[in-house]
Amino acid sequence: MSAVLAQGLRKTYGSTTALDGIDLDVPAGTVYGLLGPNGAGKTTAVRILTTLLRPSAGRAEVAGFDVRAEPRRVRAAIGLVGQQTAVDEILTGRQNLELFGRLYHLSAPAARARAAELLERFGLTGHDGPAKELSGGLRRRLDLAASMILAPPVLFLDEPTTGLDPRSRAGIWNAVRELVAGGTTVLLTTQYLEEADQLADRVAVIDSGRLAAEGTPEELKAKLGGDRLDVVINDPARLDEAAAILSGASAGPAEIDRDTRHVSAPVADRVSALTRVLPALAAAGIEAADVALRRPTLDEVFLNLTTAGGDR
Ligand code: ATP
């Protein structure tokens, strides 16, 4: 079953086209990543799917309800963690969660019990000061906890880890994984490729309001020319010669990173690339410090697919 379904979603603001006909299909119980550079249209898509914005054209269903015809039902089925945090600064985490529970019409004891459960689940116990004293990572976890008061089946996270340090980011990732293990469907937007790679079952790359690519992280990496051969050259003066050898023996032009003395090129056939490149380097007297065959990173996929890549 699809938890989120969008067909031909379009949104224009005057002469700006924020979304130019997007199709999405998010299976229930999975994490779906919307990946794109600033201004790609990610937030616009999330705002339409969460009923905060009406599409100019196209249709969307969330948890089986039409976002235009049944916005109240959609809202009852979703949680949203936006880029701005919703918690009260002066209240503690526990007080915040109890307050949200009461706002959602839970009885006082039920709100207390739910708050305690969520504090435990998101590793927030033992932080009894006002929310403004929480670190960025804990704050974001409190936002997540607040969005889970009613355990909505579909959760939207708009750039959940922007600005967090790696450790806090990992904490959020774990919290998201736990939610999904419990059956929640998560649609998240991110500018971080690693985040999509770590969390998402499927990824849609959005660029200038259009879908540039869609698939599992592995499919997207495979689509982009398959494997790459990476060679680290000892003598920095011989990088260009090494690149010429790699270019001649592999499926595409080699790239040079002079800082790390890496030369890398896409390869069509792993074995023949290795058996041709290494003897050719040796014959030219170029010493390699390291050789590796690897999949492209999601970064390389992303840069190739989006205008962000074209600019660099
Ligand atoms: P970010 O990561 O910066 O939030 P995004 O991918 O979420 O980027 P959107 O916020 O959806 O991008 O914006 C998509 C495009 O629509 C941008 O060109 C933006 O300037 C434009 N846009 C968004 N909201 C409005 C608005 N209310 N009025 C006019 N243009 C808008």
Short mmCIF file of C-alpha atoms and ligand atoms in Angstrom, two decimals:
data_model
loop_
_atom_site.label_atom_id
_atom_site.label_comp_id
_atom_site.label_asym_id
_atom_site.label_seq_id
_atom_site.Cartn_x
_atom_site.Cartn_y
_atom_site.Cartn_z
CA MET A 1 0.00 0.00 0.00
CA SER A 2 1.15 3.52 -0.75
CA ALA A 3 1.43 5.82 2.25
CA VAL A 4 2.08 8.81 -0.01
CA LEU A 5 1.07 9.07 -3.63
CA ALA A 6 1.51 12.12 -5.84
CA GLN A 7 0.69 12.52 -9.50
CA GLY A 8 1.75 15.47 -11.60
CA LEU A 9 2.12 17.80 -8.61
CA ARG A 10 2.68 21.37 -9.72
CA LYS A 11 3.03 24.59 -7.82
CA THR A 12 3.65 27.99 -9.30
CA TYR A 13 4.16 31.29 -7.52
CA GLY A 14 3.58 33.97 -10.14
CA SER A 15 6.19 33.28 -12.75
CA THR A 16 8.21 30.94 -10.48
CA THR A 17 7.57 27.24 -10.94
CA ALA A 18 8.46 25.64 -7.61
CA LEU A 19 7.18 22.17 -8.61
CA ASP A 20 6.87 21.16 -12.22
CA GLY A 21 4.89 17.90 -12.25
CA ILE A 22 6.21 15.52 -9.60
CA ASP A 23 5.12 11.88 -9.21
CA LEU A 24 5.84 10.05 -5.97
CA ASP A 25 4.89 6.66 -4.60
CA VAL A 26 6.01 5.90 -1.06
CA PRO A 27 5.27 2.35 0.16
CA ALA A 28 3.93 2.16 3.71
CA GLY A 29 6.50 1.33 6.37
CA THR A 30 9.48 2.69 4.43
CA VAL A 31 11.70 5.76 4.54
CA TYR A 32 11.57 7.89 1.43
CA GLY A 33 14.15 10.61 0.82
CA LEU A 34 13.51 13.77 -1.17
CA LEU A 35 16.95 14.97 -2.04
CA GLY A 36 17.78 18.23 -3.73
CA PRO A 37 19.78 21.43 -3.54
CA ASN A 38 18.41 24.65 -2.01
CA GLY A 39 15.34 25.89 -3.84
CA ALA A 40 14.72 22.56 -5.61
CA GLY A 41 11.13 22.42 -4.37
CA LYS A 42 11.43 19.99 -1.43
CA THR A 43 9.70 22.17 1.13
CA THR A 44 6.96 23.04 -1.35
CA ALA A 45 6.31 19.32 -1.89
CA VAL A 46 6.15 18.67 1.86
CA ARG A 47 3.83 21.63 2.40
CA ILE A 48 1.44 20.35 -0.26
CA LEU A 49 1.50 16.80 1.10
CA THR A 50 0.84 18.06 4.63
CA THR A 51 -2.12 20.22 3.40
CA LEU A 52 -0.41 23.52 4.26
CA LEU A 53 -0.37 24.55 0.61
CA ARG A 54 -2.73 23.83 -2.29
CA PRO A 55 -1.14 22.48 -5.46
CA SER A 56 -1.68 24.48 -8.67
CA ALA A 57 -2.25 21.16 -10.46
CA GLY A 58 -1.98 17.43 -9.91
CA ARG A 59 -3.21 15.32 -7.04
CA ALA A 60 -1.86 13.68 -3.92
CA GLU A 61 -3.00 11.14 -1.38
CA VAL A 62 -1.55 10.65 2.07
CA ALA A 63 -2.53 7.61 4.15
CA GLY A 64 -5.22 6.97 1.53
CA PHE A 65 -6.82 10.44 1.81
CA ASP A 66 -6.86 13.11 -0.86
CA VAL A 67 -4.96 16.19 0.33
CA ARG A 68 -7.41 18.59 -1.33
CA ALA A 69 -10.72 16.83 -0.66
CA GLU A 70 -9.96 15.42 2.81
CA PRO A 71 -7.36 17.68 4.43
CA ARG A 72 -8.63 17.04 7.97
CA ARG A 73 -8.26 13.30 7.59
CA VAL A 74 -4.79 13.76 6.16
CA ARG A 75 -3.83 15.95 9.11
CA ALA A 76 -5.09 13.35 11.56
CA ALA A 77 -2.85 10.75 9.94
CA ILE A 78 0.42 12.69 9.81
CA GLY A 79 3.11 14.26 11.90
CA LEU A 80 5.31 17.07 10.61
CA VAL A 81 8.66 18.22 11.87
CA GLY A 82 9.47 21.39 9.99
CA GLN A 83 12.63 23.43 9.81
CA GLN A 84 11.51 25.68 12.65
CA THR A 85 11.19 24.02 16.00
CA ALA A 86 7.81 24.03 17.67
CA VAL A 87 8.66 23.43 21.31
CA ASP A 88 8.25 26.00 24.08
CA GLU A 89 11.61 27.35 25.23
CA ILE A 90 10.80 27.78 28.89
CA LEU A 91 9.12 24.46 29.53
CA THR A 92 11.11 21.27 30.06
CA GLY A 93 10.99 18.47 27.52
CA ARG A 94 8.55 16.55 29.69
CA GLN A 95 6.30 19.59 30.16
CA ASN A 96 6.37 20.25 26.42
CA LEU A 97 5.33 16.71 25.59
CA GLU A 98 2.57 16.73 28.22
CA LEU A 99 1.33 20.05 26.84
CA PHE A 100 1.23 18.65 23.30
CA GLY A 101 -0.62 15.61 24.61
CA ARG A 102 -3.24 17.85 26.23
CA LEU A 103 -3.53 19.90 23.01
CA TYR A 104 -4.25 16.64 21.23
CA HIS A 105 -7.06 15.97 23.74
CA LEU A 106 -5.36 13.26 25.75
CA SER A 107 -6.46 13.09 29.40
CA ALA A 108 -3.88 14.41 31.91
CA PRO A 109 -2.78 10.91 33.00
CA ALA A 110 -2.64 9.72 29.39
CA ALA A 111 -0.57 12.77 28.38
CA ARG A 112 1.80 12.13 31.30
CA ALA A 113 2.20 8.48 30.38
CA ARG A 114 2.78 9.25 26.70
CA ALA A 115 5.34 11.95 27.57
CA ALA A 116 7.25 9.51 29.78
CA GLU A 117 7.22 6.86 27.07
CA LEU A 118 8.50 9.27 24.40
CA LEU A 119 11.21 10.76 26.64
CA GLU A 120 12.48 7.23 27.16
CA ARG A 121 12.22 6.26 23.48
CA PHE A 122 14.09 9.35 22.26
CA GLY A 123 16.78 9.26 24.95
CA LEU A 124 15.59 12.47 26.57
CA THR A 125 15.28 11.35 30.17
CA GLY A 126 17.59 13.08 32.63
CA HIS A 127 17.37 16.47 30.88
CA ASP A 128 15.18 18.37 33.28
CA GLY A 129 16.05 21.97 32.40
CA PRO A 130 14.09 24.27 30.10
CA ALA A 131 14.09 23.29 26.43
CA LYS A 132 16.24 26.30 25.53
CA GLU A 133 19.12 24.68 27.40
CA LEU A 134 19.02 21.49 25.35
CA SER A 135 21.73 20.92 22.74
CA GLY A 136 20.71 21.16 19.09
CA GLY A 137 20.53 17.39 18.74
CA LEU A 138 18.39 16.87 21.84
CA ARG A 139 16.16 19.73 20.74
CA ARG A 140 15.56 18.10 17.40
CA ARG A 141 14.82 14.80 19.13
CA LEU A 142 12.28 16.62 21.29
CA ASP A 143 10.64 17.95 18.10
CA LEU A 144 10.49 14.40 16.77
CA ALA A 145 9.01 13.16 20.05
CA ALA A 146 6.39 15.94 19.97
CA SER A 147 5.35 14.93 16.45
CA MET A 148 4.88 11.34 17.65
CA ILE A 149 2.43 12.05 20.51
CA LEU A 150 -0.42 10.49 18.56
CA ALA A 151 1.83 7.97 16.77
CA PRO A 152 0.77 9.09 13.28
CA PRO A 153 1.24 6.48 10.56
CA VAL A 154 3.01 8.95 8.26
CA LEU A 155 5.71 11.33 9.44
CA PHE A 156 7.18 14.19 7.39
CA LEU A 157 10.61 15.44 8.36
CA ASP A 158 11.85 18.56 6.63
CA GLU A 159 15.64 18.56 6.81
CA PRO A 160 15.73 16.88 10.23
CA THR A 161 19.47 17.14 10.78
CA THR A 162 20.46 20.40 9.09
CA GLY A 163 23.05 22.16 11.22
CA LEU A 164 23.63 19.25 13.62
CA ASP A 165 27.02 17.78 14.42
CA PRO A 166 27.71 14.19 13.25
CA ARG A 167 26.94 12.66 16.63
CA SER A 168 23.58 14.37 17.02
CA ARG A 169 22.82 13.48 13.44
CA ALA A 170 23.45 9.81 14.19
CA GLY A 171 21.12 10.12 17.20
CA ILE A 172 18.32 11.42 14.98
CA TRP A 173 18.96 8.66 12.44
CA ASN A 174 18.58 6.05 15.16
CA ALA A 175 15.36 7.64 16.36
CA VAL A 176 14.00 7.58 12.79
CA ARG A 177 15.03 3.94 12.34
CA GLU A 178 13.17 3.02 15.52
CA LEU A 179 10.05 4.78 14.33
CA VAL A 180 10.16 2.91 11.05
CA ALA A 181 10.74 -0.40 12.84
CA GLY A 182 7.52 0.40 14.70
CA GLY A 183 5.62 0.74 11.40
CA THR A 184 5.77 4.50 10.74
CA THR A 185 6.28 5.67 7.16
CA VAL A 186 8.77 8.52 6.95
CA LEU A 187 9.16 11.02 4.15
CA LEU A 188 12.19 13.18 4.74
CA THR A 189 13.80 15.97 2.82
CA THR A 190 17.51 16.40 3.00
CA GLN A 191 20.42 18.12 1.36
CA TYR A 192 22.74 15.49 2.78
CA LEU A 193 23.48 12.59 0.52
CA GLU A 194 24.83 10.55 3.36
CA GLU A 195 21.55 10.97 5.19
CA ALA A 196 19.57 9.63 2.24
CA ASP A 197 22.07 6.81 1.86
CA GLN A 198 21.84 5.89 5.55
CA LEU A 199 18.11 6.15 6.03
CA ALA A 200 16.12 6.02 2.84
CA ASP A 201 14.80 2.88 1.18
CA ARG A 202 14.12 4.94 -1.92
CA VAL A 203 15.27 8.38 -2.99
CA ALA A 204 13.83 10.96 -5.36
CA VAL A 205 16.34 13.52 -6.54
CA ILE A 206 14.52 16.81 -7.18
CA ASP A 207 16.08 19.61 -9.16
CA SER A 208 14.37 22.82 -10.26
CA GLY A 209 10.95 21.39 -9.44
CA ARG A 210 11.42 18.19 -11.46
CA LEU A 211 12.33 14.61 -10.62
CA ALA A 212 15.88 14.14 -11.86
CA ALA A 213 16.01 10.49 -10.75
CA GLU A 214 14.22 7.98 -8.54
CA GLY A 215 15.23 4.65 -7.08
CA THR A 216 17.00 2.92 -4.23
CA PRO A 217 20.33 4.53 -3.29
CA GLU A 218 22.05 1.50 -4.84
CA GLU A 219 20.09 1.81 -8.09
CA LEU A 220 20.96 5.48 -8.36
CA LYS A 221 24.62 4.75 -7.82
CA ALA A 222 24.56 1.90 -10.36
CA LYS A 223 22.79 4.09 -12.91
CA LEU A 224 25.65 6.50 -12.87
CA GLY A 225 28.21 4.57 -14.83
CA GLY A 226 28.69 1.75 -12.34
CA ASP A 227 32.04 1.26 -10.64
CA ARG A 228 35.02 3.55 -10.47
CA LEU A 229 38.69 2.73 -10.36
CA ASP A 230 40.61 4.81 -7.84
CA VAL A 231 44.41 4.93 -7.84
CA VAL A 232 46.61 6.86 -5.42
CA ILE A 233 49.87 7.90 -7.11
CA ASN A 234 53.07 8.34 -5.08
CA ASP A 235 54.72 11.01 -7.21
CA PRO A 236 52.54 14.15 -7.58
CA ALA A 237 54.50 15.12 -10.72
CA ARG A 238 53.14 12.07 -12.54
CA LEU A 239 49.42 12.53 -11.90
CA ASP A 240 48.68 13.71 -15.45
CA GLU A 241 50.44 10.74 -17.01
CA ALA A 242 48.58 8.38 -14.69
CA ALA A 243 45.29 10.06 -15.62
CA ALA A 244 46.05 9.55 -19.31
CA ILE A 245 46.67 5.86 -18.71
CA LEU A 246 43.43 5.48 -16.72
CA SER A 247 41.45 7.38 -19.34
CA GLY A 248 42.80 5.12 -22.08
CA ALA A 249 42.05 1.91 -20.23
CA SER A 250 38.64 2.65 -18.72
CA ALA A 251 35.15 3.64 -19.72
CA GLY A 252 35.48 7.41 -19.41
CA PRO A 253 37.79 10.33 -18.71
CA ALA A 254 39.82 10.23 -15.50
CA GLU A 255 39.57 12.88 -12.81
CA ILE A 256 42.51 14.07 -10.76
CA ASP A 257 42.44 15.20 -7.14
CA ARG A 258 45.86 16.79 -6.67
CA ASP A 259 45.49 17.29 -2.91
CA THR A 260 45.02 13.60 -2.21
CA ARG A 261 46.94 12.38 -5.33
CA HIS A 262 43.89 10.38 -6.40
CA VAL A 263 43.19 9.57 -10.01
CA SER A 264 39.80 8.00 -10.68
CA ALA A 265 37.83 6.90 -13.71
CA PRO A 266 34.57 5.06 -14.43
CA VAL A 267 35.01 1.44 -15.48
CA ALA A 268 32.74 -0.84 -17.46
CA ASP A 269 34.46 -4.09 -16.57
CA ARG A 270 36.15 -4.34 -13.20
CA VAL A 271 38.59 -7.10 -13.95
CA SER A 272 39.75 -5.88 -17.34
CA ALA A 273 40.19 -2.35 -15.97
CA LEU A 274 42.50 -3.62 -13.25
CA THR A 275 44.42 -5.98 -15.51
CA ARG A 276 45.02 -3.22 -18.05
CA VAL A 277 45.66 -0.23 -15.82
CA LEU A 278 48.09 -1.74 -13.32
CA PRO A 279 50.53 -3.20 -15.92
CA ALA A 280 50.36 0.06 -17.90
CA LEU A 281 51.24 2.12 -14.82
CA ALA A 282 54.07 -0.29 -13.94
CA ALA A 283 55.41 -0.20 -17.51
CA ALA A 284 55.54 3.60 -17.33
CA GLY A 285 57.36 3.40 -13.98
CA ILE A 286 54.53 5.12 -12.11
CA GLU A 287 54.17 3.82 -8.57
CA ALA A 288 50.72 3.43 -7.09
CA ALA A 289 50.34 3.72 -3.31
CA ASP A 290 46.85 2.28 -3.37
CA VAL A 291 44.31 0.90 -5.82
CA ALA A 292 40.59 0.40 -5.25
CA LEU A 293 37.49 -0.41 -7.21
CA ARG A 294 34.45 1.25 -5.70
CA ARG A 295 30.84 2.18 -6.31
CA PRO A 296 30.25 5.87 -7.00
CA THR A 297 29.20 7.81 -3.92
CA LEU A 298 25.71 9.27 -3.79
CA ASP A 299 27.52 12.62 -3.95
CA GLU A 300 28.78 11.84 -7.43
CA VAL A 301 25.30 10.72 -8.50
CA PHE A 302 23.79 13.89 -7.10
CA LEU A 303 26.28 16.24 -8.70
CA ASN A 304 25.77 14.58 -12.02
CA LEU A 305 22.02 14.80 -11.82
CA THR A 306 21.46 18.30 -10.54
CA THR A 307 22.30 21.80 -11.63
CA ALA A 308 24.46 22.00 -8.51
CA GLY A 309 26.76 19.67 -10.44
CA GLY A 310 26.71 21.83 -13.53
CA ASP A 311 27.83 24.84 -11.53
CA ARG A 312 30.93 23.20 -10.17
P1 ATP B 1 15.30 24.81 0.78
O1 ATP B 1 16.18 23.66 1.08
O2 ATP B 1 16.03 26.09 0.58
O3 ATP B 1 14.11 24.92 1.68
P2 ATP B 1 13.53 23.68 -1.18
O4 ATP B 1 14.01 22.60 -2.06
O5 ATP B 1 12.71 23.29 -0.02
O6 ATP B 1 14.76 24.53 -0.71
P3 ATP B 1 11.32 25.38 -1.88
O7 ATP B 1 11.33 26.12 -0.60
O8 ATP B 1 10.27 24.38 -2.09
O9 ATP B 1 12.74 24.69 -2.11
O10 ATP B 1 11.30 26.44 -3.07
C1 ATP B 1 11.22 26.10 -4.45
C2 ATP B 1 11.20 27.36 -5.28
O11 ATP B 1 9.98 28.09 -5.08
C3 ATP B 1 12.32 28.34 -4.98
O12 ATP B 1 12.72 28.93 -6.20
C4 ATP B 1 11.66 29.36 -4.09
O13 ATP B 1 12.29 30.60 -4.22
C5 ATP B 1 10.24 29.40 -4.63
N1 ATP B 1 9.25 29.73 -3.59
C6 ATP B 1 8.99 29.02 -2.47
N2 ATP B 1 8.01 29.60 -1.74
C7 ATP B 1 7.63 30.72 -2.42
C8 ATP B 1 6.65 31.76 -2.19
N3 ATP B 1 5.85 31.73 -1.13
N4 ATP B 1 6.56 32.73 -3.12
C9 ATP B 1 7.36 32.75 -4.20
N5 ATP B 1 8.29 31.81 -4.49
C10 ATP B 1 8.44 30.82 -3.61
#
